[in-house]
Every structure is written in structure tokens, then in C-alpha cells.
Amino acid sequence: MDAAERKVWITGSGRCGECHEKMFDEWETSAHAQSVSSPLYKTAVASAKDATCERCHAPLAQVAPRDIVVTEGVTCDVCHTMREIKPSVDGGSWQLAVDDMVKYGPRCDLKDHYFHRMGCSPEHKEAELCGSCHWWEPKGVPVFTEYADWKAGWAAKEGYPCQSCHMPKDKAALATGSPVRTGVPHHGLLGKAKDLRATALALEMKLDAQGALAVTLTNKLAGHAVPAGLPERRIVVRARLEDGSGTETWHDERALGRTLVDANNAEVPFWKAVRVASDTRIAPRGSQSMTFTVPMAQAGSVEVDVVYRGLSDAIAKQLGVTDVEEQPMTKASIKLGGGYPKTAKSGKK
Ligand code: HEC
Ligand code: HEC
Ligand code: HEC
Ligand code: HEC
Ligand code: HEC
């Protein structure tokens, strides 16, 4: 059939949302809904000058090049038409079943509806669906490794797919007017309260009388290394000293993550990189430790804040990005004075 004559059954998310309001509201504020419109993605594509980025960021462009739905990126009709899903080190492959009005989902006992028929897909409960986009090592450079990390780690062995953490379940109606069911997945992908980042890490620290501050971060929850995703993501550990009145008198910081470099060993974004220079991500159920030297005082406190940062400082500078996303992950505090060593843990006062 001629591409122009082919009838493609794809629908904008707004139409799906008329019946599936819960999923729409959750998806709308997720990163998936911004996968072609995010300012960072636009900046990156302009720099990479690569036409193949859309394969994962706007997969519907493969079947409907000019359709308005394409601009919604990783939208409802991407995931709910995906078949023959195969993750691979070169970026996965899949077919989009858009030649018929069937929407594939995890249940196999739903009655067809006039708007669309129901496709039975146990694959929607499996990590491979996510892993088809979330694993890519072009020319041997590890870019997205969530699926590979997961597969090699405890979460795969113990039977927890991506969905078990990223799509927590509610009791709800799947569609307006349908019965309330259990096990309905949240579509925000960072937890019901967008709290996955805030629960991922445990922090422990110890301060001795000479001011050596040892900080250990443990990846207690994520089924893959942290930070995950884009190699340019960072976990920043910020230590500061406050005097008795709460005024900051000293600070220092360390960043954890992967550094990719070009042939001249300069830190570059992934599309210009030829190899990994260093990797200080925290492995699943693994730890990373570091030491700060604190100029000791008689009173006040040492505060440690751990934050997620969307880009490393060097890459943000190269790309001219000034408003880098930040989100708090965990923190702890130690009061000065009295006996040493002193210890503290996140989640405790
Ligand atoms: C068709 C490709 C594709 C599939 C399938 C896919 N993703 Fe994504 N995912 C993306 C892209 C592209 C982004 C980046 C969007 C952006 O930030 O611009 C992303 C971003 C994310 C993020 C980052 C969220 C944030 O707020 O920073 C998480 C978490 C995530 N995906 C989890 C999943 C899980 C879990 C699945 C399986 C249920 C999945 N993805 C399936 C392409 C995909
Ligand atoms: C990144 C891929 C992805 C996107 C985008 C996505 N979904 Fe889903 N959706 C899934 C997966 C995976 C499941 C099943 C998860 C599970 O049960 O663990 C699911 C389940 C569902 C279900 C069935 C729930 C149930 O309990 O049986 C409906 C309905 C649904 N999605 C609608 C939507 C709508 C509407 C949109 C757009 C607003 C959307 N989805 C966008 C991946 C996606
Ligand atoms: C006119 C209403 C309506 C619209 C519009 C609609 N759906 Fe549905 N959908 C339903 C109903 C009804 C169910 C079944 C609910 C039940 O039985 O609990 C359903 C179920 C589903 C399921 C579950 C399938 C399974 O077997 O697990 C998915 C996935 C889904 N819809 C996706 C979509 C997507 C994607 C769109 C937009 C392209 C969409 N729907 C638009 C009414 C609608
Ligand atoms: C056992 C729970 C668990 C499993 C299983 C899991 N994740 Fe995660 N994931 C997390 C937690 C917690 C975070 C938050 C920490 C972070 O941002 O790095 C996270 C973060 C992410 C992010 C980064 C979001 C961002 O920008 O910070 C992506 C992308 C992601 N996961 C994808 C996946 C994919 C794909 C799979 C399956 C192959 C998966 N995850 C399996 C718990 C899990
Ligand atoms: C194999 C699938 C795949 C391909 C191909 C791909 N990406 Fe992505 N991209 C992803 C996934 C998955 C994420 C989510 C990771 C995260 O949130 O940290 C992502 C996230 C991003 C982000 C972060 C967006 C944001 O708003 O935070 C940028 C920038 C990006 N990709 C640029 C590109 C560029 C440029 C290309 C082409 C050279 C490209 N990607 C090709 C899968 C892909």
C-alpha cells in the first residue's frame, strides 16, 4: 500500500484522556510527554545534528511523519501499540501496530469497546517494554544503561520489573463509567508523588575531632545505578558549615556520575563522546564514599544535602543551559561540640 493512502489509527492523548482521565493527568506532567518538546532535548538535537534521535523520542514519526500526534513524543499510542519488543545494546526494536484500532494493555479479559478493541499484552508488565528505549550504547559508548544495569542486578533476579517501582498501583476505574479495578498503574513514572528520587538513597556520615567528614551514600531502592538515564546527570553532595547563628562559613561539594570524553579527553555530551573516562554512579544496593575536610568550630553544625542535578556543570556550560533542573534527594546534619567522632543518618534528626 502507498504510504499516503495507508490509514493509520493513531489518536492524540487528549482524545484518550476523554475516557482515561487518570492516565492522561499523570502522563501529561511526566517526562515522556515532553520527550520532543523539552528545551534540553531541542538544544541537544540542534547540537548533535542527528536525524535518528526521533526513533525513541518521537516513535510515531516512523508511521505518520507529519501527524500532530508525533509532536507528543512518547505518547499513549506509542506504548499501547508496541509489539515485537526487543531491547538491544544498539537501541531496541519494536513494531507499532497502528493498522487497526486495537490498544494493547496488560489485561486479557476486557470486553471490546466501540472506540477501540482490547489487545492482550502480558508484555506490558515486563521490563523489556521499557528496555527497548532505555538501553543504547552507540559505537560502544554506554549512553542509556538502565535496562542492562537492571538485568545484571538484584531487581531482575528477585522478579521486580521497571513497572514495579515506576508504575505503582492504585484502585481506580480504567475508563469513565467502567468498574473500579485493583492494580491500575500510575503513569507519572517517578512515583505517585514524584518521590522516587527522594527515596532512592540512604546517607550516613561520620565527623572526627580533626574535621574529617566521611560521607557514604547507598543505593537502597533503585534497580539500576544512580544517577540513571542521561550520562550527563549528576548526584551532587553538598557539605556546609554553619555557625551558631545559622550563617554559612564554609562549603564544598562532590558530584557523582559518568563522565564521557572525546578523543582529546575533554568532557563532552554523549553524541560527541568516544569513551567513558570515569564512572562513579552508585550500583544497585552498592555504596560510594567520600571525605570532606571541615574547618572545625566549637559551635554550629555540619549540614550535608544530596541533590539530583539534570546536567553536569561542564556540559551545562558547553550547551549554554543556565536553568539546570535540581531536586532534593536526602540530607543529614551533625551538631558541633562535645565528644567525637559523631555520626548521623538520613531520615533521623
Ligand atoms: C518509546 C521509547 C520509550 C519507552 C517504551 C519508555 N521510555 Fe521512558 N523515556 C523515554 C524518553 C525519550 C525519555 C526522556 C524524555 C525527556 O526527558 O525528554 C524517557 C524518560 C523516562 C524517565 C525519566 C523521568 C523523569 O522525570 O526524568 C523514566 C523514569 C522513564 N522514562 C521510565 C520508563 C519506564 C519505567 C518505561 C516502561 C514502562 C519506559 N520509560 C518506557 C523513552 C521511552
Ligand atoms: C511509556 C509507555 C506508556 C505510555 C506513554 C502510556 N502508557 Fe498506559 N500503560 C503502560 C504500561 C507499561 C501499562 C501496564 C503497566 C502494569 O500493569 O504494570 C499501562 C497501562 C495502561 C492502561 C491499563 C491499566 C490497567 O490497569 O489495565 C490504560 C487504560 C492506559 N495505560 C492508558 C494510557 C493512556 C490513556 C496514556 C496516555 C495519556 C498512556 N497509557 C500512556 C505504558 C504506557
Ligand atoms: C470512548 C472511550 C475511550 C477512549 C476515547 C479510549 N478508550 Fe481505552 N478503554 C476504554 C474502555 C471502556 C476500556 C475498558 C475498561 C474496563 O473494562 O475496565 C479501555 C481500556 C483500555 C486499555 C486496557 C487494555 C487492556 O487489555 O489491558 C488500554 C491500554 C487503553 N484503553 C488505551 C487507550 C488509548 C491509548 C486510547 C487513545 C488512543 C484510548 N484507550 C481511548 C474506553 C476508551
Ligand atoms: C527496585 C526499584 C526500581 C526498578 C526495578 C527500576 N527503577 Fe528506575 N529508578 C528507581 C529509583 C528509586 C529512581 C530514582 C533515582 C534516580 O533518579 O536515579 C529511578 C530512576 C530512573 C530513571 C532516571 C530518572 C531521572 O532522570 O532521574 C530512569 C530513566 C529509570 N529509573 C528507568 C528504569 C528502567 C527502564 C527500569 C527497568 C529496566 C527501571 N528504572 C527499574 C527505582 C527502580
Ligand atoms: C535508544 C533510544 C534513544 C535514542 C536513539 C535517543 N534517545 Fe535521548 N533519551 C532516551 C531515553 C530513554 C531518555 C531518558 C533518560 C533520562 O531521562 O535521563 C532520553 C533522554 C534524553 C535527553 C534528556 C532530555 C531532558 O529533557 O531531560 C536528551 C537531551 C536526549 N535524550 C538527547 C538525545 C539526542 C540528541 C539523541 C540523538 C543523537 C537521542 N537522545 C537519541 C532514549 C533515546
Coordinates of C-alpha atoms and ligand atoms in Angstrom, one line a residue:
M1 CA 0.0 0.0 0.0
D2 CA 1.1 3.5 -0.7
A3 CA 2.3 5.3 2.4
A4 CA -0.1 8.3 1.6
E5 CA -3.1 6.0 1.3
R6 CA -2.4 4.0 4.3
K7 CA -5.0 4.6 7.1
V8 CA -3.1 5.0 10.4
W9 CA -5.1 4.5 13.6
I10 CA -3.4 7.0 15.9
T11 CA -5.1 9.4 18.3
G12 CA -3.9 12.4 20.3
S13 CA -3.5 11.9 24.0
G14 CA -6.3 14.4 24.6
R15 CA -8.8 12.0 23.0
C16 CA -7.6 9.0 25.0
G17 CA -7.9 11.3 28.1
E18 CA -11.6 11.9 27.5
C19 CA -12.2 8.3 28.8
H20 CA -8.8 7.7 30.6
E21 CA -8.6 10.9 32.6
K22 CA -6.4 9.4 35.4
M23 CA -3.7 8.1 33.0
F24 CA -3.8 11.3 31.0
D25 CA -3.4 13.6 34.0
E26 CA -0.4 11.5 35.3
W27 CA 1.3 11.2 31.9
E28 CA 0.8 14.9 31.0
T29 CA 3.3 16.1 33.6
S30 CA 5.7 13.2 33.0
A31 CA 9.0 13.4 31.1
H32 CA 7.5 11.1 28.5
A33 CA 5.1 13.9 27.4
Q34 CA 8.0 16.3 27.0
S35 CA 10.3 13.9 25.0
V36 CA 10.3 16.1 21.9
S37 CA 9.4 19.4 23.4
S38 CA 11.8 19.7 26.3
P39 CA 14.1 22.6 25.9
L40 CA 17.1 20.4 26.8
Y41 CA 16.2 17.8 24.1
K42 CA 15.8 20.6 21.5
T43 CA 19.2 22.1 22.4
A44 CA 20.8 18.6 22.2
V45 CA 19.3 17.7 18.8
A46 CA 20.5 21.1 17.4
S47 CA 24.0 20.3 18.7
A48 CA 24.0 16.6 17.6
K49 CA 22.6 17.4 14.1
D50 CA 21.3 13.8 14.1
A51 CA 18.0 12.8 12.5
T52 CA 17.8 9.4 14.2
C53 CA 17.1 10.8 17.7
E54 CA 13.4 10.7 16.9
R55 CA 13.4 6.9 16.9
C56 CA 12.9 6.8 20.6
H57 CA 11.8 10.4 21.3
A58 CA 9.0 10.5 18.7
P59 CA 8.5 6.9 17.6
L60 CA 5.2 7.7 15.8
A61 CA 7.2 9.7 13.2
Q62 CA 8.1 6.3 11.7
V63 CA 4.4 5.8 10.8
A64 CA 3.0 9.3 10.5
P65 CA 5.7 11.8 9.6
R66 CA 3.5 14.9 9.7
D67 CA 0.9 14.0 12.2
I68 CA 0.3 16.4 15.1
V69 CA 0.4 13.3 17.4
V70 CA 4.1 12.9 16.6
T71 CA 4.8 16.1 18.5
E72 CA 3.5 14.5 21.7
G73 CA 6.6 12.3 21.8
V74 CA 6.3 9.2 23.9
T75 CA 2.5 9.3 24.0
C76 CA -0.3 6.9 24.7
D77 CA -0.3 5.4 21.2
V78 CA 3.4 4.7 21.3
C79 CA 3.3 2.4 24.3
H80 CA -0.2 1.0 23.7
T81 CA 0.6 -0.1 20.1
M82 CA 4.1 -1.6 20.8
R83 CA 4.6 -5.2 19.7
E84 CA 7.5 -7.5 18.9
I85 CA 9.6 -5.6 21.5
K86 CA 13.3 -6.5 21.6
P87 CA 15.8 -4.5 23.7
S88 CA 19.3 -4.4 22.4
V89 CA 22.7 -2.8 23.0
D90 CA 22.2 -0.8 19.8
G91 CA 18.8 0.7 21.0
G92 CA 15.9 -1.7 20.9
S93 CA 13.5 -2.6 18.1
W94 CA 9.7 -2.8 18.0
Q95 CA 6.7 -2.6 15.7
L96 CA 3.9 -0.1 16.1
A97 CA 0.6 -1.9 15.4
V98 CA -1.3 1.1 14.0
D99 CA -3.1 -0.6 11.1
D100 CA -6.0 -1.4 13.3
M101 CA -7.9 0.2 16.2
V102 CA -6.5 -2.2 18.9
K103 CA -5.0 -0.8 22.1
Y104 CA -2.7 -3.2 23.8
G105 CA -2.6 -3.3 27.6
P106 CA -1.8 -5.8 30.4
R107 CA -5.4 -7.3 30.8
C108 CA -6.7 -10.1 28.7
D109 CA -10.3 -10.2 30.0
L110 CA -11.7 -6.8 29.0
K111 CA -14.7 -6.5 26.6
D112 CA -14.1 -4.6 23.3
H113 CA -15.4 -1.0 23.3
Y114 CA -16.8 0.9 20.3
F115 CA -13.9 3.3 20.3
H116 CA -11.1 0.7 20.3
R117 CA -10.7 -3.1 20.7
M118 CA -8.6 -4.5 23.6
G119 CA -5.3 -6.1 22.9
C120 CA -4.0 -8.7 25.4
S121 CA -0.3 -8.0 26.1
P122 CA 1.3 -9.5 29.2
E123 CA 4.5 -7.9 27.7
H124 CA 3.2 -4.6 29.2
K125 CA 4.1 -5.9 32.6
E126 CA 7.7 -6.7 31.6
A127 CA 10.9 -4.7 31.7
E128 CA 11.6 -5.3 28.0
L129 CA 8.9 -2.8 27.0
C130 CA 10.9 0.0 28.8
G131 CA 14.3 -1.5 28.0
S132 CA 13.7 -1.1 24.3
C133 CA 14.2 2.6 24.6
H134 CA 16.2 2.6 27.9
W135 CA 19.2 0.8 26.6
W136 CA 21.5 2.2 24.0
E137 CA 25.3 2.0 23.6
P138 CA 26.0 3.5 20.1
K139 CA 29.5 2.7 18.9
G140 CA 30.3 1.0 22.2
V141 CA 29.7 4.2 24.3
P142 CA 27.3 3.4 27.1
V143 CA 24.5 6.1 26.9
F144 CA 21.3 4.7 28.4
T145 CA 22.0 1.6 30.5
E146 CA 19.0 1.3 32.9
Y147 CA 17.9 -2.0 31.3
A148 CA 21.4 -3.5 31.2
D149 CA 22.1 -2.5 34.8
W150 CA 18.7 -3.8 35.9
K151 CA 19.2 -7.1 34.1
A152 CA 22.5 -7.6 35.8
G153 CA 21.3 -6.6 39.3
W154 CA 19.2 -7.8 42.2
A155 CA 15.8 -6.4 40.9
A156 CA 15.8 -8.7 37.8
K157 CA 16.9 -11.7 39.9
E158 CA 14.2 -11.1 42.5
G159 CA 11.5 -10.5 39.9
Y160 CA 10.9 -6.7 40.1
P161 CA 10.4 -5.3 36.6
C162 CA 10.7 -1.5 35.9
Q163 CA 6.9 -1.2 36.4
S164 CA 7.0 -2.4 39.9
C165 CA 8.8 0.7 41.1
H166 CA 8.0 3.2 38.3
M167 CA 4.3 2.4 37.8
P168 CA 2.9 1.9 41.4
K169 CA -0.7 0.5 41.5
D170 CA -3.9 2.2 42.6
K171 CA -7.5 1.1 42.9
A172 CA -9.4 3.0 40.2
A173 CA -11.6 2.8 37.1
L174 CA -9.7 2.2 33.9
A175 CA -12.1 4.4 32.0
T176 CA -15.0 6.8 32.8
G177 CA -18.1 4.6 33.6
S178 CA -16.1 1.4 34.0
P179 CA -15.9 -0.6 37.2
V180 CA -13.2 0.2 39.8
R181 CA -10.4 -2.3 39.5
T182 CA -7.2 -3.1 41.5
G183 CA -3.7 -2.9 40.1
V184 CA -4.1 0.2 37.9
P185 CA -0.6 1.6 37.1
H186 CA 0.4 5.2 37.8
H187 CA 1.7 6.9 34.6
G188 CA 3.9 9.6 36.2
L189 CA 6.9 7.3 36.1
L190 CA 8.6 8.9 39.1
G191 CA 6.2 7.5 41.7
K192 CA 2.7 8.6 42.8
A193 CA 4.0 11.8 44.5
K194 CA 7.0 12.1 42.1
D195 CA 9.0 10.8 45.1
L196 CA 11.2 8.1 43.7
R197 CA 14.3 10.3 43.7
A198 CA 13.6 11.3 47.3
T199 CA 13.6 7.6 48.5
A200 CA 16.4 6.2 46.4
L201 CA 19.4 6.8 48.6
A202 CA 20.5 6.4 52.2
L203 CA 23.1 8.7 53.7
E204 CA 25.5 8.0 56.5
M205 CA 28.2 10.3 57.8
K206 CA 30.9 10.5 60.5
L207 CA 32.8 13.5 61.7
D208 CA 36.0 13.2 63.7
A209 CA 37.7 15.8 66.0
Q210 CA 40.1 16.8 63.3
G211 CA 37.3 17.7 60.9
A212 CA 37.5 14.7 58.6
L213 CA 33.9 14.1 57.4
A214 CA 33.3 10.7 55.8
V215 CA 30.0 10.5 53.8
T216 CA 28.6 7.2 52.4
L217 CA 25.7 7.1 50.0
T218 CA 23.9 3.7 49.5
N219 CA 21.5 3.0 46.6
K220 CA 18.9 1.2 48.6
L221 CA 15.9 1.4 46.3
A222 CA 16.8 1.8 42.6
G223 CA 17.0 -1.4 40.4
H224 CA 19.9 0.2 38.4
A225 CA 22.8 2.5 39.0
V226 CA 22.1 6.1 40.3
P227 CA 22.1 8.5 38.7
A228 CA 20.2 6.7 35.9
G229 CA 19.4 7.9 32.4
L230 CA 21.4 10.5 30.5
P231 CA 25.2 10.1 31.2
E232 CA 25.3 13.9 31.9
R233 CA 23.0 13.5 35.0
R234 CA 24.7 14.1 38.4
I235 CA 24.2 13.4 42.1
V236 CA 25.7 16.3 44.0
V237 CA 26.8 16.0 47.6
R238 CA 27.0 19.5 49.3
A239 CA 28.6 19.9 52.7
R240 CA 28.5 23.2 54.6
L241 CA 29.4 24.5 58.0
E242 CA 27.0 26.8 59.8
D243 CA 28.0 28.9 62.8
G244 CA 25.8 29.1 65.9
S245 CA 23.5 31.7 64.2
G246 CA 23.0 29.6 61.1
T247 CA 25.3 31.6 58.8
E248 CA 27.3 29.6 56.3
T249 CA 31.1 29.8 57.0
W250 CA 32.4 27.1 54.6
H251 CA 31.1 24.8 51.9
D252 CA 32.4 22.1 49.5
E253 CA 30.8 19.7 47.1
R254 CA 31.4 16.5 45.1
A255 CA 29.5 15.2 42.1
L256 CA 28.8 11.5 41.2
G257 CA 28.0 10.2 37.7
R258 CA 29.6 9.2 34.4
T259 CA 32.0 11.4 32.5
L260 CA 32.2 10.8 28.8
V261 CA 35.1 12.3 26.8
D262 CA 36.1 12.9 23.2
A263 CA 39.4 11.8 21.6
N264 CA 41.2 14.7 23.4
N265 CA 40.0 13.6 26.8
A266 CA 37.7 16.6 27.1
E267 CA 34.3 16.1 28.8
V268 CA 31.6 16.2 26.1
P269 CA 27.9 15.3 25.7
F270 CA 27.2 11.7 24.7
W271 CA 26.8 12.4 21.0
K272 CA 30.4 13.7 20.7
A273 CA 31.9 11.1 23.0
V274 CA 34.2 8.2 22.2
R275 CA 34.7 6.6 25.6
V276 CA 33.9 6.7 29.3
A277 CA 36.6 8.5 31.4
S278 CA 35.1 7.7 34.8
D279 CA 32.0 6.2 36.4
T280 CA 31.2 7.0 40.0
R281 CA 27.4 6.1 39.8
I282 CA 26.2 4.1 42.8
A283 CA 25.5 0.5 41.8
P284 CA 22.2 -1.2 42.8
R285 CA 22.5 -1.9 46.6
G286 CA 26.0 -0.6 46.3
S287 CA 27.7 2.4 48.0
Q288 CA 30.0 5.3 47.2
S289 CA 32.1 7.1 49.9
M290 CA 33.9 10.4 50.0
T291 CA 35.7 12.6 52.5
F292 CA 35.5 16.3 53.1
T293 CA 37.8 18.4 55.3
V294 CA 35.8 20.6 57.6
P295 CA 37.4 23.7 59.2
M296 CA 36.2 22.8 62.8
A297 CA 34.5 25.2 65.1
Q298 CA 33.2 25.0 68.8
A299 CA 29.6 25.6 67.9
G300 CA 27.2 25.4 64.9
S301 CA 26.6 22.4 62.7
V302 CA 27.7 20.5 59.6
E303 CA 24.9 20.0 57.1
V304 CA 25.0 17.6 54.1
D305 CA 22.5 17.9 51.3
V306 CA 22.3 15.4 48.4
V307 CA 20.6 16.7 45.2
Y308 CA 19.8 15.3 41.8
R309 CA 21.1 17.6 39.1
G310 CA 19.9 17.3 35.4
L311 CA 23.3 18.1 33.8
S312 CA 27.0 18.2 34.9
D313 CA 28.4 21.8 35.2
A314 CA 30.8 21.3 32.3
I315 CA 28.1 20.1 29.9
A316 CA 25.6 22.7 31.0
K317 CA 28.2 25.4 30.2
Q318 CA 29.0 23.8 26.8
L319 CA 25.3 23.7 25.8
G320 CA 24.6 27.2 27.3
V321 CA 22.0 25.8 29.7
T322 CA 21.6 28.0 32.7
D323 CA 18.5 26.7 34.4
V324 CA 19.6 23.1 35.2
E325 CA 16.9 21.1 37.0
E326 CA 17.6 20.2 40.6
Q327 CA 15.7 18.1 43.1
P328 CA 16.5 17.3 46.8
M329 CA 17.2 13.5 47.4
T330 CA 18.3 13.2 51.0
K331 CA 20.2 15.0 53.8
A332 CA 21.6 14.8 57.3
S333 CA 23.1 17.1 60.0
I334 CA 25.6 17.0 62.8
K335 CA 25.8 19.5 65.7
L336 CA 29.3 20.5 66.7
G337 CA 30.8 20.5 70.3
G338 CA 31.1 17.7 72.9
G339 CA 32.7 14.4 72.1
Y340 CA 33.9 13.0 68.7
P341 CA 33.5 11.1 66.5
K342 CA 29.9 12.0 65.8
T343 CA 27.6 10.1 63.3
A344 CA 24.4 10.9 61.6
K345 CA 22.0 9.2 59.1
S346 CA 19.4 10.5 56.7
G347 CA 15.8 10.3 57.9
K348 CA 17.0 10.9 61.6
K349 CA 17.1 14.3 63.5
Ligands
HEC1 C1 9.4 4.7 23.0 C2 10.5 4.8 23.9 C3 10.3 4.7 25.4 C4 9.7 3.7 26.1 C5 9.0 2.5 25.5 C6 9.8 4.1 27.5 N1 10.5 5.2 27.7 FE1 11.0 6.2 29.4 N2 11.8 7.7 28.4 C7 11.9 7.8 27.0 C8 12.4 9.1 26.6 C9 12.8 9.6 25.2 C10 12.6 9.8 27.9 C11 13.2 11.2 28.0 C12 12.1 12.2 28.0 C13 12.7 13.6 28.2 O1 13.1 13.9 29.4 O2 12.7 14.4 27.3 C14 12.2 8.9 28.9 C15 12.2 9.3 30.3 C16 11.9 8.3 31.3 C17 12.1 8.6 32.7 C18 12.6 9.9 33.3 C19 11.6 10.6 34.1 C20 12.0 12.0 34.6 O3 11.0 12.7 35.1 O4 13.1 12.4 34.5 C21 11.7 7.5 33.4 C22 11.8 7.2 34.9 C23 11.3 6.5 32.4 N3 11.4 7.1 31.2 C24 10.9 5.2 32.7 C25 10.3 4.4 31.8 C26 9.7 3.1 32.1 C27 9.6 2.5 33.5 C28 9.2 2.6 31.0 C29 8.4 1.3 30.8 C30 7.1 1.2 31.4 C31 9.6 3.5 29.9 N4 10.2 4.5 30.4 C32 9.3 3.3 28.5 C33 11.6 6.8 26.1 C34 10.8 5.7 26.4
HEC2 C1 6.0 4.8 28.4 C2 4.9 3.9 28.0 C3 3.5 4.3 28.3 C4 2.8 5.5 27.9 C5 3.4 6.7 27.2 C6 1.4 5.3 28.3 N1 1.3 4.1 28.9 FE1 -0.5 3.3 29.6 N2 0.5 1.7 30.3 C7 1.8 1.4 30.1 C8 2.2 0.2 30.7 C9 3.5 -0.5 30.7 C10 1.0 -0.3 31.3 C11 0.8 -1.6 32.2 C12 1.7 -1.5 33.5 C13 1.4 -2.5 34.5 O1 0.3 -3.0 34.6 O2 2.3 -2.8 35.3 C14 -0.1 0.6 31.0 C15 -1.4 0.5 31.3 C16 -2.5 1.3 30.8 C17 -3.9 1.1 30.9 C18 -4.5 -0.2 31.6 C19 -4.4 -0.1 33.0 C20 -4.9 -1.4 33.7 O3 -4.9 -1.5 34.9 O4 -5.2 -2.4 33.0 C21 -4.5 2.1 30.3 C22 -6.0 2.3 30.2 C23 -3.5 3.0 29.9 N3 -2.3 2.5 30.2 C24 -3.8 4.2 29.2 C25 -2.8 5.1 28.8 C26 -3.2 6.4 28.3 C27 -4.5 7.0 28.1 C28 -2.0 7.0 28.0 C29 -1.7 8.4 27.5 C30 -2.3 9.5 28.3 C31 -0.9 6.1 28.3 N4 -1.5 4.9 28.8 C32 0.5 6.3 28.1 C33 2.7 2.2 29.4 C34 2.5 3.4 28.9
HEC3 C1 -14.7 6.5 24.3 C2 -13.9 6.0 25.5 C3 -12.5 5.5 25.2 C4 -11.5 6.2 24.6 C5 -11.6 7.6 23.8 C6 -10.3 5.4 24.7 N1 -10.5 4.3 25.5 FE1 -9.2 2.9 26.1 N2 -10.6 1.9 27.1 C7 -12.0 2.3 27.2 C8 -12.7 1.3 28.0 C9 -14.2 1.4 28.3 C10 -11.8 0.3 28.4 C11 -12.0 -0.9 29.2 C12 -12.2 -0.5 30.7 C13 -12.6 -1.6 31.6 O1 -13.3 -2.6 31.1 O2 -12.3 -1.6 32.8 C14 -10.5 0.7 27.8 C15 -9.3 0.0 28.0 C16 -8.1 0.4 27.5 C17 -6.8 -0.3 27.8 C18 -6.6 -1.5 28.5 C19 -6.4 -2.7 27.5 C20 -6.0 -4.0 28.2 O3 -6.3 -5.0 27.5 O4 -5.4 -4.0 29.2 C21 -5.8 0.5 27.1 C22 -4.3 0.2 27.1 C23 -6.5 1.6 26.5 N3 -7.8 1.6 26.8 C24 -5.8 2.6 25.8 C25 -6.4 3.6 25.1 C26 -5.7 4.6 24.3 C27 -4.2 4.6 24.1 C28 -6.6 5.5 23.9 C29 -6.3 6.7 22.9 C30 -5.8 6.2 21.6 C31 -7.9 5.1 24.4 N4 -7.7 4.0 25.2 C32 -9.1 5.8 24.2 C33 -12.5 3.4 26.6 C34 -11.9 4.3 25.8
HEC4 C1 13.5 -1.6 42.5 C2 13.0 -0.3 42.0 C3 13.4 0.1 40.6 C4 13.4 -0.7 39.5 C5 13.1 -2.2 39.3 C6 13.7 0.2 38.4 N1 13.9 1.5 38.8 FE1 14.3 3.1 37.7 N2 14.5 4.3 39.4 C7 14.2 3.8 40.7 C8 14.5 4.9 41.6 C9 14.3 4.8 43.1 C10 14.9 6.0 40.8 C11 15.3 7.4 41.3 C12 16.8 7.6 41.4 C13 17.4 8.3 40.3 O1 16.8 9.3 39.8 O2 18.4 7.9 39.7 C14 14.9 5.6 39.4 C15 15.3 6.4 38.3 C16 15.2 6.0 37.0 C17 15.4 6.9 35.9 C18 16.0 8.2 36.0 C19 15.1 9.3 36.2 C20 15.9 10.5 36.4 O3 16.1 11.3 35.4 O4 16.4 10.7 37.5 C21 15.2 6.2 34.7 C22 15.3 6.6 33.3 C23 14.7 4.8 35.2 N3 14.7 4.8 36.5 C24 14.4 3.8 34.3 C25 14.2 2.5 34.7 C26 14.0 1.4 33.8 C27 14.0 1.5 32.3 C28 13.9 0.2 34.6 C29 13.8 -1.2 34.1 C30 14.8 -1.7 33.2 C31 14.0 0.7 36.0 N4 14.1 2.0 36.0 C32 13.9 -0.2 37.1 C33 13.8 2.6 41.0 C34 13.7 1.5 40.2
HEC5 C1 17.5 4.1 22.0 C2 16.6 5.2 22.3 C3 17.1 6.7 22.3 C4 17.7 7.3 21.2 C5 18.1 6.7 19.9 C6 18.0 8.7 21.7 N1 17.5 8.8 22.9 FE1 17.6 10.5 24.1 N2 16.7 9.6 25.6 C7 16.3 8.3 25.6 C8 15.9 7.9 26.9 C9 15.4 6.6 27.4 C10 16.0 9.1 27.7 C11 15.6 9.3 29.2 C12 16.8 9.3 30.1 C13 16.8 10.3 31.2 O1 15.7 10.9 31.5 O2 17.8 10.6 31.9 C14 16.5 10.1 26.9 C15 16.8 11.5 27.3 C16 17.4 12.4 26.5 C17 17.7 13.7 26.9 C18 17.3 14.4 28.2 C19 16.0 15.2 28.0 C20 15.5 16.0 29.1 O3 14.6 16.8 28.9 O4 16.0 15.9 30.3 C21 18.3 14.4 25.9 C22 18.9 15.8 25.9 C23 18.5 13.4 24.8 N3 17.9 12.2 25.2 C24 19.0 13.7 23.6 C25 19.1 12.7 22.5 C26 19.7 13.0 21.3 C27 20.4 14.3 20.9 C28 19.6 11.9 20.5 C29 20.2 11.6 19.1 C30 21.6 11.9 19.0 C31 18.9 10.9 21.3 N4 18.6 11.5 22.5 C32 18.6 9.6 20.9 C33 16.4 7.4 24.6 C34 17.0 7.6 23.3

